[in-house]
mmCIF file of C-alpha atoms in Angstrom:
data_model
loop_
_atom_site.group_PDB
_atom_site.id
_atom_site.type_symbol
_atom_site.label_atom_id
_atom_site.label_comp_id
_atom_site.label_asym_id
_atom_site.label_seq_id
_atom_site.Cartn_x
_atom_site.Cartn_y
_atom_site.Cartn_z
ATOM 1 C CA UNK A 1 -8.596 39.443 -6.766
ATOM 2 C CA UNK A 2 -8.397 35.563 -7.882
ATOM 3 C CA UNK A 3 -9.934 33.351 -5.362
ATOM 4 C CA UNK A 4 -8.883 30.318 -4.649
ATOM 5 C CA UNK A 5 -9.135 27.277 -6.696
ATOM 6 C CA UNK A 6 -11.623 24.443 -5.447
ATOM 7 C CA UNK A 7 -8.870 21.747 -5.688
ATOM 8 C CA UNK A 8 -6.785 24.424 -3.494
ATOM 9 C CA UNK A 9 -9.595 24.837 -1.231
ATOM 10 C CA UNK A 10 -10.436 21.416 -0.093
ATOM 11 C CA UNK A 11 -6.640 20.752 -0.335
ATOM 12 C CA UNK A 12 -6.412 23.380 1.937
ATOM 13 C CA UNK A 13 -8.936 22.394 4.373
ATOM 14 C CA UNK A 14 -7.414 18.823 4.419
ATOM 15 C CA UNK A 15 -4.054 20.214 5.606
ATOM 16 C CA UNK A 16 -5.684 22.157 8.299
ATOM 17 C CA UNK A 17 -7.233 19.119 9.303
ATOM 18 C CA UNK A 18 -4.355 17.223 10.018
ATOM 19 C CA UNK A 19 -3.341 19.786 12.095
ATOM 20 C CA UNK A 20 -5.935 17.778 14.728
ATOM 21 C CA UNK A 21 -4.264 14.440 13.726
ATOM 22 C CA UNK A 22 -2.321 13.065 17.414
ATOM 23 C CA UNK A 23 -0.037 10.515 15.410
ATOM 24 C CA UNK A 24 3.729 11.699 15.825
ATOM 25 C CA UNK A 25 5.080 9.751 12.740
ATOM 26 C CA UNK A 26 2.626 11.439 9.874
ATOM 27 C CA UNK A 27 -0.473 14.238 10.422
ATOM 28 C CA UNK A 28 -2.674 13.562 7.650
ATOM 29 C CA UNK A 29 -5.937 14.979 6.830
ATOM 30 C CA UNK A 30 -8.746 13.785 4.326
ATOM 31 C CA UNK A 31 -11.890 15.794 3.291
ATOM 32 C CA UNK A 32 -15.049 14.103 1.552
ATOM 33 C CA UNK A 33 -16.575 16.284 -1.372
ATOM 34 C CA UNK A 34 -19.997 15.536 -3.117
ATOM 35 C CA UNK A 35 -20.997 18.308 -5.428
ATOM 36 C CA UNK A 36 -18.531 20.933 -4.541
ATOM 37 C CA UNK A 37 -19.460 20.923 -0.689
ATOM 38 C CA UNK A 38 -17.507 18.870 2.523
ATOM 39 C CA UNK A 39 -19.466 16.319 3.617
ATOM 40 C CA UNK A 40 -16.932 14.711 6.179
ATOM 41 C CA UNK A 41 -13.507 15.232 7.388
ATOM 42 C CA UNK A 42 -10.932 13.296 9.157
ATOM 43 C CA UNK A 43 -7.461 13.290 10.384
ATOM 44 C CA UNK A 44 -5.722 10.260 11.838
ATOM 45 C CA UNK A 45 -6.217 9.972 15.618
ATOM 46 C CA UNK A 46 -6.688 7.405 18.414
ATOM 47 C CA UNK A 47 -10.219 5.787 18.827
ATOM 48 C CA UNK A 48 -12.429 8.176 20.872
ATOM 49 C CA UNK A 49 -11.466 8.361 24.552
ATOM 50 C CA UNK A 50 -8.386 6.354 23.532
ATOM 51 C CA UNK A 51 -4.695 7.112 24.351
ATOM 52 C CA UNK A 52 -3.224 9.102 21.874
ATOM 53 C CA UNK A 53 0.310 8.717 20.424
ATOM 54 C CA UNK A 54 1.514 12.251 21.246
ATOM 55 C CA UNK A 55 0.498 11.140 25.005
ATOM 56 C CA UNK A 56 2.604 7.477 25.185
ATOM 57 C CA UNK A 57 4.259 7.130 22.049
ATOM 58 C CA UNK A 58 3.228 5.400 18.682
ATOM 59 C CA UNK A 59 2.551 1.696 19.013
ATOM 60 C CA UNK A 60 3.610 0.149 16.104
ATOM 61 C CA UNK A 61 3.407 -3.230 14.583
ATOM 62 C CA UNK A 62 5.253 -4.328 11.307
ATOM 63 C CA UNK A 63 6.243 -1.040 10.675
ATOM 64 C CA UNK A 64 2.737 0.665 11.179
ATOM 65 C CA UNK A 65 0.928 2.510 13.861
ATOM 66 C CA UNK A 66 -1.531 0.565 15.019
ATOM 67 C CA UNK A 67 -3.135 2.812 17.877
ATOM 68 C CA UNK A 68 -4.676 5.433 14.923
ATOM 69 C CA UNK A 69 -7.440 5.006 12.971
ATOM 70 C CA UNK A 70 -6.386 6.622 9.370
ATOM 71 C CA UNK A 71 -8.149 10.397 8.048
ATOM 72 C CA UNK A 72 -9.692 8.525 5.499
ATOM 73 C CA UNK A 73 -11.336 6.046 7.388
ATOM 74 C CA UNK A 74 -12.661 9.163 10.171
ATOM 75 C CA UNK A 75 -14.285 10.508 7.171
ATOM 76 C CA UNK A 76 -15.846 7.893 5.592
ATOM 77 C CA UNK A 77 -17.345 6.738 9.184
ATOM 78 C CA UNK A 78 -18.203 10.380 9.764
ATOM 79 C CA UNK A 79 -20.210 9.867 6.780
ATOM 80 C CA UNK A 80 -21.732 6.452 8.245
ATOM 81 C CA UNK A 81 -22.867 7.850 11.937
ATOM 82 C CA UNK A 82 -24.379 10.706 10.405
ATOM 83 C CA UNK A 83 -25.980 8.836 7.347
ATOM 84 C CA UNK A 84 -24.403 11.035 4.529
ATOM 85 C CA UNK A 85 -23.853 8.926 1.225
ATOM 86 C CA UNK A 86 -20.627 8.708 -0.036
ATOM 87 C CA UNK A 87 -21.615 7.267 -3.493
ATOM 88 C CA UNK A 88 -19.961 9.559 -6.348
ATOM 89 C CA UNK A 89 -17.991 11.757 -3.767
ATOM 90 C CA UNK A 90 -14.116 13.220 -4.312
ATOM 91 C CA UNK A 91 -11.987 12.453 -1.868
ATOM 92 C CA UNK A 92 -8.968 15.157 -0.911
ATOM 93 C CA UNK A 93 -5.866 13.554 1.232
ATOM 94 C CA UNK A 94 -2.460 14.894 2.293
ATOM 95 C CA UNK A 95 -1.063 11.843 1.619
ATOM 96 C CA UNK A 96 -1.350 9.226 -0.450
ATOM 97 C CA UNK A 97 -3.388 6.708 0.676
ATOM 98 C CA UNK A 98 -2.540 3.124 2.345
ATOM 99 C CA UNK A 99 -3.660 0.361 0.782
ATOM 100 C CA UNK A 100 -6.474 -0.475 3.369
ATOM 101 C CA UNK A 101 -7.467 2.588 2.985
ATOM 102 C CA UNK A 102 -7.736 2.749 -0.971
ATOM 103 C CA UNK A 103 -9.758 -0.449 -0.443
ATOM 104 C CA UNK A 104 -12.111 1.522 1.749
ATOM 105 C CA UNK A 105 -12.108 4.769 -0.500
ATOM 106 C CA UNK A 106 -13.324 1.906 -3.029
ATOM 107 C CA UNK A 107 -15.796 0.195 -1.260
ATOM 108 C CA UNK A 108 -17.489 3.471 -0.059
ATOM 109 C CA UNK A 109 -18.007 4.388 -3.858
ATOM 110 C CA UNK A 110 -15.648 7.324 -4.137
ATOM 111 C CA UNK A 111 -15.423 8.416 -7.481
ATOM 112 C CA UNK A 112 -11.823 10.529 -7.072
ATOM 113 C CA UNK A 113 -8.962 10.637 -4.849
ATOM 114 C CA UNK A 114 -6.893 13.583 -5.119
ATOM 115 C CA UNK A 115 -3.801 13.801 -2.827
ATOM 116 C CA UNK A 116 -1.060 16.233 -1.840
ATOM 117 C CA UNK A 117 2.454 14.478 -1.520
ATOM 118 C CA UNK A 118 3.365 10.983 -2.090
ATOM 119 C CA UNK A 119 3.440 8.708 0.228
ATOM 120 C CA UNK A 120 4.662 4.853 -0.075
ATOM 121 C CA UNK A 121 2.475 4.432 -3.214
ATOM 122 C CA UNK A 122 1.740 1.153 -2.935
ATOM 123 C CA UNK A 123 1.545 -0.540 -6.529
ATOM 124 C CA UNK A 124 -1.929 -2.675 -5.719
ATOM 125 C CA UNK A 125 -3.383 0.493 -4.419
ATOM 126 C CA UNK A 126 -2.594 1.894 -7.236
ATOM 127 C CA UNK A 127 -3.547 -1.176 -9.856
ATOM 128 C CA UNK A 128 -6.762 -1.478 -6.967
ATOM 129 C CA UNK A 129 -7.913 2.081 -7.951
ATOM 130 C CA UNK A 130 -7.458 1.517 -12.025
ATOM 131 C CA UNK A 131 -9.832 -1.165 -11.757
ATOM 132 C CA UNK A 132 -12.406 -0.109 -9.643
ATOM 133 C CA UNK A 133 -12.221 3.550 -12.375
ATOM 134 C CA UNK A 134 -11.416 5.803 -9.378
ATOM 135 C CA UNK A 135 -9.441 9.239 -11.064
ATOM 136 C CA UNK A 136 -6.213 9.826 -8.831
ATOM 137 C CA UNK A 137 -4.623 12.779 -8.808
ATOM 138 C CA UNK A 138 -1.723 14.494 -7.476
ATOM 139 C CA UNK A 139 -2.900 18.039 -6.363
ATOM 140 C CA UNK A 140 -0.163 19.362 -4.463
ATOM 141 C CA UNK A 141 -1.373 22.551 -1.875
ATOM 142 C CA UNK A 142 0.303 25.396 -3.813
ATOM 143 C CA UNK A 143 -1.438 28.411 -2.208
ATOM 144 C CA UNK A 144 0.459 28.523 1.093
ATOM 145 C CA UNK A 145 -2.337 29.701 3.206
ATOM 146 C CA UNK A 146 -1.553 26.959 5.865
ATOM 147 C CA UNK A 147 2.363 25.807 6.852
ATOM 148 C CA UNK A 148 2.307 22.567 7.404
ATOM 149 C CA UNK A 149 6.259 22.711 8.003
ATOM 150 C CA UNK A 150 5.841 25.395 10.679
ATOM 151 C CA UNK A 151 7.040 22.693 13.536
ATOM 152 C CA UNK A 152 9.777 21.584 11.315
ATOM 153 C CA UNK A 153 10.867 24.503 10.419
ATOM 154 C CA UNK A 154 11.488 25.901 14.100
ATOM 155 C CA UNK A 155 13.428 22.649 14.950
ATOM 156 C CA UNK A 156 15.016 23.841 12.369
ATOM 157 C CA UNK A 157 15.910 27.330 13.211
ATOM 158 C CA UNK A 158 16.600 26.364 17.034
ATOM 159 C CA UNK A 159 19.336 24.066 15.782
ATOM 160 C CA UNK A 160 20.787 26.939 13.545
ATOM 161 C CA UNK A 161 20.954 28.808 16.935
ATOM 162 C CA UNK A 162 22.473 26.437 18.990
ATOM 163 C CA UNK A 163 25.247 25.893 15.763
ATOM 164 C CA UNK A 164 26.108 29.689 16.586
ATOM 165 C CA UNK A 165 25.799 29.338 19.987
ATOM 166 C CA UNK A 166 28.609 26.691 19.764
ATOM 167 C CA UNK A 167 30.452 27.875 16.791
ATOM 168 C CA UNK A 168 31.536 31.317 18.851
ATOM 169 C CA UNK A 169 28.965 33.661 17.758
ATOM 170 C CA UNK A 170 28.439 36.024 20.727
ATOM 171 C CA UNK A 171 26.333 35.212 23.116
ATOM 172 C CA UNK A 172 24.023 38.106 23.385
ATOM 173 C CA UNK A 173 23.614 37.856 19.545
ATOM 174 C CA UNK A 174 22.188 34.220 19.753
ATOM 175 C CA UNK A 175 19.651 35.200 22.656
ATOM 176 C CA UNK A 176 18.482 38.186 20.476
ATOM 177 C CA UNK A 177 18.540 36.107 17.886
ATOM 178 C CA UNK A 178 16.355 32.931 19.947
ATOM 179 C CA UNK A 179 14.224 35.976 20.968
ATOM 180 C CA UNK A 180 12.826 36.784 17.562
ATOM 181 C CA UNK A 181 12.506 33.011 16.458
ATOM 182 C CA UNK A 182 10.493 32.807 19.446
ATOM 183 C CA UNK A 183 7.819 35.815 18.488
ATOM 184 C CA UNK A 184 8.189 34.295 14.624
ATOM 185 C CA UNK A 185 7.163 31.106 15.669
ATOM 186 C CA UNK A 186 4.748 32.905 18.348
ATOM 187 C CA UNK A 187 6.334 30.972 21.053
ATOM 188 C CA UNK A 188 6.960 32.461 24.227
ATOM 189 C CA UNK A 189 9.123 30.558 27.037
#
């Protein structure tokens, strides 16, 4: 049996962390690594006992949603309150990072980024990061252990039903057919 790779692993454990994140325009997750162990994780998410987007909405300002704090910030605080040194640590993100948060992953003395899908690569974060000697990498999350499409995906498949539902498929047929969506997508109404 091959086990999974450590890039796949914390990759891996990123994406399950966004699966916390309450932002409805982007879930993203971000796990520190010093020495082949998490040290922190994060996902992006309203300040403690704050409203969350998936409760009233995103609140955005110039394009951005200013009501979340980003994964990689979480983590790198996470590190802070609990007095865990970030100094030569790897960094593993779902997305690419934002530019205040490159800054950030800087400042903290993170050695690598490595990040699943692209994401508004910003060109100074990207020139920031060259600089400062900072390895990025694109590590895409190949082993699918965790669907991070699963919500998309049924959106998906409801609208195919509703298609048949209008395009004359018989009736009973698109109720079986809702019916074993529904225990796919473990979702009982």
């Amino acid at each position: 049996m091959d086990r999974i790779s450590w890039d796949q692993y914390f990759m891996a454990q990123s994406h399950l962390l966004a699966l916390r994140s309450t932002c409805t325009r982007l879930t993203v997750g971000a796990t520190i690594v010093r020495d082949k162990r998490i040290i922190a994780g994060g996902y992006n998410g309203s300040i403690t006992g704050g409203t969350h987007c998936i409760d009233e909405g995103c609140y955005v300002i110039d394009n951005h949603c200013v009501r979340t704090i980003h994964a990689e910030i979480n983590a790198i605080l996470q590190c802070a309150k609990f007095g865990v040194p970030t100094e030569d640590a790897e960094i593993y993100i779902t997305h690419f990072p934002c530019l205040q948060c490159c800054k950030s992953i800087i400042q903290s003395g993170i050695k690598a980024v490595y990040y699943a899908e692209d994401y508004k690569n910003h060109p100074y974060a990207i020139e920031l990061f060259k600089k400062a000697g900072v390895e990025v990498e694109k590590v895409a999350l190949k082993e699918m252990i965790i669907d991070n499409r699963q919500k998309e995906k049924q959106q998906f498949v409801e609208k195919l039903l509703c298609a048949l539902g209008d395009g004359g498929v018989d009736k009973e047929r698109v109720v079986d057919l809702q019916e074993q969506a529904n225990n796919l997508f473990n979702k009982h109404v």
